[in-house]
Amino acid sequence: MLSGLLICAMVASAANPPVAKKGALQDAASKEIATLLKSPSFRLEKNVSAWVSLMVNDENELVVLSVKTENESVEHYVKSRLNYQKISTQLEKGKEYKLPLTVLSES
């Protein structure tokens, strides 16, 4: 079976603590990002967590700053799926956002 991806939390501003309330824009961005990360083509033996730091450029494209995870496949997958993808949600340009996510194993 293939791994499933679960966005387990919200897009949070890097300047705010992770427990900050989620705004409507950040909720919409989280949903768009979850859609971009659907259907990974690799298998995992256990669930893998990651923190993704990203920002939006002047063309409203996502720019992945870092992916903190112990699994290199997850890191490459997230970068390849999100980097320079346009989103319709208008987040603040140049502001760093952090996204916690979990890739679930289906074994």
Short mmCIF file of N, CA, C and O in Angstrom, two decimals:
data_model
loop_
_atom_site.label_atom_id
_atom_site.label_comp_id
_atom_site.label_asym_id
_atom_site.label_seq_id
_atom_site.Cartn_x
_atom_site.Cartn_y
_atom_site.Cartn_z
N MET A 1 0.84 -1.18 0.00
CA MET A 1 0.00 0.00 0.00
C MET A 1 0.88 1.24 0.00
O MET A 1 1.98 1.23 0.51
N LEU A 2 0.33 2.32 -0.50
CA LEU A 2 1.06 3.58 -0.52
C LEU A 2 0.79 4.34 0.76
O LEU A 2 -0.21 4.14 1.43
N SER A 3 1.69 5.24 1.07
CA SER A 3 1.55 6.04 2.27
C SER A 3 0.46 7.08 2.07
O SER A 3 0.21 7.54 0.97
N GLY A 4 -0.18 7.46 3.15
CA GLY A 4 -1.18 8.52 3.10
C GLY A 4 -0.61 9.74 3.80
O GLY A 4 0.16 9.63 4.74
N LEU A 5 -0.99 10.92 3.35
CA LEU A 5 -0.48 12.13 3.96
C LEU A 5 -1.58 12.80 4.74
O LEU A 5 -2.69 12.95 4.26
N LEU A 6 -1.27 13.20 5.95
CA LEU A 6 -2.22 13.87 6.80
C LEU A 6 -1.61 15.18 7.24
O LEU A 6 -0.53 15.19 7.82
N ILE A 7 -2.27 16.27 6.93
CA ILE A 7 -1.85 17.55 7.47
C ILE A 7 -2.49 17.62 8.83
O ILE A 7 -3.68 17.75 8.97
N CYS A 8 -1.67 17.48 9.86
CA CYS A 8 -2.20 17.28 11.20
C CYS A 8 -2.44 18.57 11.95
O CYS A 8 -2.96 18.54 13.05
N ALA A 9 -2.06 19.69 11.40
CA ALA A 9 -2.28 20.94 12.11
C ALA A 9 -2.47 22.05 11.10
O ALA A 9 -2.98 21.81 10.03
N MET A 10 -2.05 23.22 11.45
CA MET A 10 -2.34 24.38 10.63
C MET A 10 -1.08 25.04 10.12
O MET A 10 0.00 24.79 10.60
N VAL A 11 -1.27 25.92 9.15
CA VAL A 11 -0.20 26.81 8.76
C VAL A 11 -0.17 27.87 9.84
O VAL A 11 -1.16 28.53 10.09
N ALA A 12 0.94 28.01 10.50
CA ALA A 12 1.06 28.99 11.57
C ALA A 12 2.18 29.96 11.24
O ALA A 12 3.21 29.57 10.70
N SER A 13 1.99 31.20 11.54
CA SER A 13 3.04 32.18 11.33
C SER A 13 4.24 31.81 12.19
O SER A 13 4.09 31.42 13.34
N ALA A 14 5.42 31.94 11.65
CA ALA A 14 6.63 31.58 12.39
C ALA A 14 6.82 32.49 13.61
O ALA A 14 7.45 32.11 14.58
N ALA A 15 6.26 33.68 13.56
CA ALA A 15 6.40 34.61 14.67
C ALA A 15 5.45 34.29 15.82
O ALA A 15 5.61 34.79 16.91
N ASN A 16 4.44 33.45 15.55
CA ASN A 16 3.46 33.09 16.58
C ASN A 16 3.72 31.69 17.09
O ASN A 16 4.21 30.84 16.36
N PRO A 17 3.36 31.41 18.33
CA PRO A 17 3.52 30.04 18.83
C PRO A 17 2.61 29.09 18.07
O PRO A 17 1.57 29.49 17.55
N PRO A 18 2.97 27.79 17.98
CA PRO A 18 2.17 26.82 17.24
C PRO A 18 0.75 26.69 17.74
O PRO A 18 -0.10 26.21 17.03
N VAL A 19 0.45 27.14 18.96
CA VAL A 19 -0.90 27.01 19.49
C VAL A 19 -1.77 28.21 19.12
O VAL A 19 -2.91 28.29 19.54
N ALA A 20 -1.25 29.14 18.32
CA ALA A 20 -2.04 30.30 17.93
C ALA A 20 -3.29 29.87 17.16
O ALA A 20 -3.29 28.87 16.45
N LYS A 21 -4.36 30.64 17.32
CA LYS A 21 -5.61 30.31 16.62
C LYS A 21 -5.41 30.42 15.12
O LYS A 21 -4.75 31.31 14.62
N LYS A 22 -6.05 29.54 14.41
CA LYS A 22 -5.95 29.49 12.97
C LYS A 22 -6.94 30.47 12.36
O LYS A 22 -8.11 30.45 12.69
N GLY A 23 -6.46 31.34 11.47
CA GLY A 23 -7.34 32.27 10.78
C GLY A 23 -7.91 31.64 9.53
O GLY A 23 -7.48 30.58 9.08
N ALA A 24 -8.90 32.29 8.95
CA ALA A 24 -9.57 31.77 7.76
C ALA A 24 -8.59 31.61 6.59
O ALA A 24 -8.64 30.62 5.86
N LEU A 25 -7.68 32.59 6.43
CA LEU A 25 -6.70 32.49 5.34
C LEU A 25 -5.75 31.32 5.55
O LEU A 25 -5.44 30.58 4.61
N GLN A 26 -5.29 31.16 6.77
CA GLN A 26 -4.36 30.06 7.05
C GLN A 26 -5.07 28.72 6.91
O GLN A 26 -4.47 27.75 6.46
N ASP A 27 -6.33 28.65 7.26
CA ASP A 27 -7.11 27.42 7.09
C ASP A 27 -7.23 27.08 5.60
O ASP A 27 -7.03 25.94 5.19
N ALA A 28 -7.53 28.08 4.79
CA ALA A 28 -7.64 27.87 3.34
C ALA A 28 -6.29 27.43 2.75
O ALA A 28 -6.24 26.53 1.91
N ALA A 29 -5.21 28.06 3.21
CA ALA A 29 -3.87 27.68 2.73
C ALA A 29 -3.54 26.25 3.13
O ALA A 29 -2.98 25.50 2.33
N SER A 30 -3.88 25.86 4.35
CA SER A 30 -3.64 24.49 4.80
C SER A 30 -4.34 23.48 3.91
O SER A 30 -3.78 22.45 3.54
N LYS A 31 -5.57 23.79 3.52
CA LYS A 31 -6.33 22.88 2.65
C LYS A 31 -5.70 22.80 1.26
O LYS A 31 -5.61 21.72 0.68
N GLU A 32 -5.24 23.94 0.73
CA GLU A 32 -4.58 23.92 -0.58
C GLU A 32 -3.29 23.10 -0.53
O GLU A 32 -3.01 22.32 -1.44
N ILE A 33 -2.52 23.29 0.53
CA ILE A 33 -1.26 22.56 0.67
C ILE A 33 -1.53 21.07 0.83
O ILE A 33 -0.83 20.24 0.24
N ALA A 34 -2.55 20.71 1.60
CA ALA A 34 -2.90 19.29 1.76
C ALA A 34 -3.23 18.67 0.41
O ALA A 34 -2.84 17.54 0.12
N THR A 35 -3.94 19.41 -0.43
CA THR A 35 -4.28 18.91 -1.77
C THR A 35 -3.02 18.70 -2.61
O THR A 35 -2.89 17.69 -3.31
N LEU A 36 -2.07 19.62 -2.52
CA LEU A 36 -0.82 19.49 -3.28
C LEU A 36 0.01 18.30 -2.81
O LEU A 36 0.80 17.75 -3.59
N LEU A 37 -0.17 17.90 -1.56
CA LEU A 37 0.64 16.81 -1.00
C LEU A 37 -0.06 15.45 -1.04
O LEU A 37 0.46 14.48 -0.48
N LYS A 38 -1.19 15.36 -1.71
CA LYS A 38 -1.91 14.08 -1.76
C LYS A 38 -1.15 13.02 -2.55
O LYS A 38 -0.38 13.33 -3.45
N SER A 39 -1.39 11.78 -2.18
CA SER A 39 -0.95 10.60 -2.93
C SER A 39 0.56 10.46 -3.12
O SER A 39 1.04 10.39 -4.25
N PRO A 40 1.31 10.37 -2.04
CA PRO A 40 2.74 10.09 -2.22
C PRO A 40 2.94 8.72 -2.85
O PRO A 40 2.12 7.82 -2.67
N SER A 41 4.02 8.57 -3.59
CA SER A 41 4.25 7.33 -4.33
C SER A 41 5.28 6.43 -3.66
O SER A 41 5.88 5.58 -4.31
N PHE A 42 5.51 6.62 -2.38
CA PHE A 42 6.50 5.80 -1.67
C PHE A 42 5.84 5.15 -0.47
O PHE A 42 4.78 5.55 -0.02
N ARG A 43 6.50 4.12 0.04
CA ARG A 43 5.98 3.37 1.19
C ARG A 43 6.77 3.71 2.44
O ARG A 43 7.96 3.97 2.38
N LEU A 44 6.06 3.69 3.56
CA LEU A 44 6.70 3.91 4.85
C LEU A 44 6.35 2.76 5.77
O LEU A 44 5.23 2.24 5.72
N GLU A 45 7.29 2.39 6.63
CA GLU A 45 7.03 1.33 7.61
C GLU A 45 6.38 1.88 8.86
O GLU A 45 5.74 1.16 9.61
N LYS A 46 6.56 3.19 9.11
CA LYS A 46 5.95 3.83 10.28
C LYS A 46 5.59 5.27 9.91
O LYS A 46 6.07 5.81 8.91
N ASN A 47 4.74 5.89 10.72
CA ASN A 47 4.37 7.28 10.50
C ASN A 47 5.60 8.18 10.62
O ASN A 47 6.47 7.93 11.44
N VAL A 48 5.64 9.23 9.81
CA VAL A 48 6.76 10.17 9.82
C VAL A 48 6.22 11.58 10.00
O VAL A 48 5.30 12.00 9.28
N SER A 49 6.80 12.29 10.96
CA SER A 49 6.42 13.68 11.21
C SER A 49 7.43 14.61 10.58
O SER A 49 8.61 14.27 10.42
N ALA A 50 6.97 15.82 10.24
CA ALA A 50 7.86 16.83 9.66
C ALA A 50 7.33 18.21 9.99
O ALA A 50 6.13 18.39 10.24
N TRP A 51 8.23 19.18 9.98
CA TRP A 51 7.88 20.59 10.07
C TRP A 51 8.35 21.23 8.78
O TRP A 51 9.52 21.13 8.43
N VAL A 52 7.45 21.89 8.10
CA VAL A 52 7.78 22.56 6.85
C VAL A 52 7.74 24.07 7.08
O VAL A 52 6.75 24.60 7.57
N SER A 53 8.84 24.74 6.76
CA SER A 53 8.88 26.21 6.80
C SER A 53 8.78 26.70 5.37
O SER A 53 9.51 26.22 4.49
N LEU A 54 7.85 27.61 5.14
CA LEU A 54 7.66 28.12 3.79
C LEU A 54 7.23 29.57 3.82
O LEU A 54 6.86 30.10 4.86
N MET A 55 7.29 30.18 2.65
CA MET A 55 6.80 31.54 2.48
C MET A 55 6.17 31.64 1.11
O MET A 55 6.25 30.71 0.31
N VAL A 56 5.52 32.76 0.84
CA VAL A 56 4.88 33.00 -0.44
C VAL A 56 5.63 34.16 -1.11
O VAL A 56 5.86 35.19 -0.49
N ASN A 57 5.99 33.98 -2.39
CA ASN A 57 6.71 35.03 -3.10
C ASN A 57 5.72 36.00 -3.77
O ASN A 57 4.51 35.86 -3.63
N ASP A 58 6.25 36.95 -4.53
CA ASP A 58 5.41 37.98 -5.16
C ASP A 58 4.46 37.42 -6.21
O ASP A 58 3.46 38.05 -6.54
N GLU A 59 4.74 36.22 -6.73
CA GLU A 59 3.86 35.59 -7.71
C GLU A 59 2.84 34.66 -7.05
O GLU A 59 2.17 33.88 -7.72
N ASN A 60 2.76 34.73 -5.72
CA ASN A 60 1.87 33.88 -4.91
C ASN A 60 2.21 32.40 -5.05
O ASN A 60 1.35 31.53 -5.04
N GLU A 61 3.51 32.11 -5.19
CA GLU A 61 4.00 30.75 -5.24
C GLU A 61 4.60 30.39 -3.88
O GLU A 61 5.21 31.24 -3.22
N LEU A 62 4.43 29.14 -3.49
CA LEU A 62 5.04 28.66 -2.26
C LEU A 62 6.54 28.50 -2.48
O LEU A 62 6.97 28.02 -3.54
N VAL A 63 7.34 28.89 -1.50
CA VAL A 63 8.78 28.68 -1.52
C VAL A 63 9.12 27.93 -0.25
O VAL A 63 8.95 28.45 0.86
N VAL A 64 9.58 26.70 -0.39
CA VAL A 64 9.92 25.87 0.76
C VAL A 64 11.29 26.30 1.27
O VAL A 64 12.28 26.23 0.54
N LEU A 65 11.33 26.73 2.52
CA LEU A 65 12.59 27.15 3.13
C LEU A 65 13.31 25.96 3.77
O LEU A 65 14.52 25.86 3.70
N SER A 66 12.55 25.08 4.41
CA SER A 66 13.15 23.89 5.01
C SER A 66 12.07 22.86 5.30
O SER A 66 10.90 23.18 5.44
N VAL A 67 12.52 21.60 5.37
CA VAL A 67 11.66 20.49 5.79
C VAL A 67 12.46 19.75 6.85
O VAL A 67 13.48 19.15 6.55
N LYS A 68 11.99 19.82 8.08
CA LYS A 68 12.69 19.16 9.19
C LYS A 68 12.02 17.82 9.46
O LYS A 68 10.91 17.76 9.97
N THR A 69 12.72 16.77 9.06
CA THR A 69 12.25 15.40 9.27
C THR A 69 13.46 14.48 9.23
O THR A 69 14.51 14.83 8.68
N GLU A 70 13.30 13.30 9.80
CA GLU A 70 14.38 12.31 9.77
C GLU A 70 14.32 11.45 8.52
O GLU A 70 15.24 10.68 8.26
N ASN A 71 13.27 11.59 7.74
CA ASN A 71 13.08 10.75 6.56
C ASN A 71 13.37 11.56 5.29
O ASN A 71 12.63 12.48 4.95
N GLU A 72 14.43 11.18 4.60
CA GLU A 72 14.85 11.90 3.41
C GLU A 72 13.82 11.83 2.28
O GLU A 72 13.63 12.80 1.54
N SER A 73 13.11 10.72 2.15
CA SER A 73 12.08 10.59 1.11
C SER A 73 10.96 11.60 1.33
O SER A 73 10.46 12.21 0.38
N VAL A 74 10.56 11.77 2.58
CA VAL A 74 9.51 12.74 2.90
C VAL A 74 10.00 14.15 2.60
O VAL A 74 9.28 14.96 2.02
N GLU A 75 11.22 14.45 2.97
CA GLU A 75 11.79 15.77 2.71
C GLU A 75 11.77 16.09 1.21
O GLU A 75 11.30 17.15 0.79
N HIS A 76 12.25 15.17 0.39
CA HIS A 76 12.28 15.39 -1.06
C HIS A 76 10.88 15.48 -1.64
O HIS A 76 10.62 16.29 -2.53
N TYR A 77 9.98 14.65 -1.15
CA TYR A 77 8.60 14.66 -1.63
C TYR A 77 7.94 16.01 -1.38
O TYR A 77 7.33 16.60 -2.28
N VAL A 78 8.06 16.51 -0.16
CA VAL A 78 7.43 17.79 0.20
C VAL A 78 8.02 18.92 -0.65
O VAL A 78 7.29 19.73 -1.21
N LYS A 79 9.34 18.95 -0.76
CA LYS A 79 9.98 20.00 -1.56
C LYS A 79 9.54 19.94 -3.02
O LYS A 79 9.22 20.97 -3.63
N SER A 80 9.51 18.75 -3.58
CA SER A 80 9.16 18.63 -5.00
C SER A 80 7.69 18.94 -5.27
O SER A 80 7.35 19.44 -6.33
N ARG A 81 6.83 18.66 -4.31
CA ARG A 81 5.40 18.90 -4.50
C ARG A 81 4.98 20.33 -4.21
O ARG A 81 4.00 20.80 -4.76
N LEU A 82 5.70 21.04 -3.33
CA LEU A 82 5.26 22.38 -2.92
C LEU A 82 6.05 23.52 -3.55
O LEU A 82 5.47 24.59 -3.81
N ASN A 83 7.35 23.33 -3.78
CA ASN A 83 8.18 24.44 -4.23
C ASN A 83 7.67 25.05 -5.53
O ASN A 83 7.51 24.36 -6.53
N TYR A 84 7.41 26.35 -5.51
CA TYR A 84 6.98 27.15 -6.66
C TYR A 84 5.61 26.77 -7.21
O TYR A 84 5.31 27.05 -8.35
N GLN A 85 4.78 26.18 -6.36
CA GLN A 85 3.39 25.92 -6.74
C GLN A 85 2.55 27.13 -6.36
O GLN A 85 2.63 27.63 -5.25
N LYS A 86 1.74 27.60 -7.30
CA LYS A 86 0.87 28.75 -7.02
C LYS A 86 -0.29 28.30 -6.15
O LYS A 86 -0.81 27.20 -6.31
N ILE A 87 -0.67 29.19 -5.24
CA ILE A 87 -1.85 28.95 -4.43
C ILE A 87 -2.80 30.13 -4.62
O ILE A 87 -2.37 31.25 -4.93
N SER A 88 -4.08 29.89 -4.45
CA SER A 88 -5.05 30.97 -4.64
C SER A 88 -5.24 31.79 -3.37
O SER A 88 -5.66 32.94 -3.42
N THR A 89 -4.93 31.20 -2.22
CA THR A 89 -5.04 31.92 -0.95
C THR A 89 -3.98 33.01 -0.90
O THR A 89 -2.82 32.76 -1.19
N GLN A 90 -4.38 34.20 -0.53
CA GLN A 90 -3.46 35.34 -0.48
C GLN A 90 -2.86 35.48 0.91
O GLN A 90 -3.36 36.22 1.74
N LEU A 91 -1.76 34.77 1.16
CA LEU A 91 -1.03 34.92 2.41
C LEU A 91 -0.09 36.11 2.28
O LEU A 91 0.21 36.57 1.18
N GLU A 92 0.41 36.58 3.41
CA GLU A 92 1.32 37.72 3.41
C GLU A 92 2.62 37.34 2.71
O GLU A 92 3.27 36.35 3.07
N LYS A 93 3.01 38.11 1.71
CA LYS A 93 4.22 37.84 0.94
C LYS A 93 5.46 38.03 1.81
O LYS A 93 5.55 38.96 2.59
N GLY A 94 6.41 37.11 1.71
CA GLY A 94 7.68 37.22 2.41
C GLY A 94 7.64 36.81 3.87
O GLY A 94 8.68 36.80 4.52
N LYS A 95 6.49 36.47 4.40
CA LYS A 95 6.37 36.07 5.80
C LYS A 95 6.56 34.56 5.89
O LYS A 95 6.03 33.80 5.09
N GLU A 96 7.34 34.12 6.88
CA GLU A 96 7.59 32.68 7.05
C GLU A 96 6.41 32.04 7.78
O GLU A 96 5.93 32.55 8.78
N TYR A 97 5.97 30.90 7.26
CA TYR A 97 4.91 30.10 7.87
C TYR A 97 5.46 28.71 8.17
O TYR A 97 6.30 28.20 7.41
N LYS A 98 4.98 28.10 9.23
CA LYS A 98 5.41 26.75 9.60
C LYS A 98 4.20 25.82 9.53
O LYS A 98 3.12 26.17 10.02
N LEU A 99 4.41 24.66 8.96
CA LEU A 99 3.35 23.68 8.77
C LEU A 99 3.77 22.34 9.33
O LEU A 99 4.69 21.71 8.80
N PRO A 100 3.14 21.88 10.40
CA PRO A 100 3.43 20.53 10.88
C PRO A 100 2.63 19.54 10.04
O PRO A 100 1.47 19.80 9.71
N LEU A 101 3.23 18.45 9.68
CA LEU A 101 2.50 17.43 8.93
C LEU A 101 2.98 16.04 9.34
O LEU A 101 4.05 15.89 9.90
N THR A 102 2.14 15.07 9.06
CA THR A 102 2.47 13.68 9.33
C THR A 102 2.14 12.85 8.10
O THR A 102 1.06 12.99 7.53
N VAL A 103 3.09 12.04 7.68
CA VAL A 103 2.86 11.09 6.61
C VAL A 103 2.57 9.75 7.30
O VAL A 103 3.39 9.25 8.08
N LEU A 104 1.40 9.21 7.02
CA LEU A 104 0.96 7.98 7.69
C LEU A 104 1.32 6.76 6.87
O LEU A 104 1.12 6.74 5.66
N SER A 105 1.84 5.75 7.55
CA SER A 105 2.08 4.48 6.88
C SER A 105 0.73 3.77 6.79
O SER A 105 -0.14 3.99 7.62
N GLU A 106 0.56 2.95 5.79
CA GLU A 106 -0.69 2.20 5.65
C GLU A 106 -0.46 0.72 5.83
O GLU A 106 -1.19 -0.10 5.31
N SER A 107 0.57 0.39 6.58
CA SER A 107 0.86 -1.03 6.81
C SER A 107 0.25 -1.52 8.09
O SER A 107 -0.19 -0.81 8.93
#
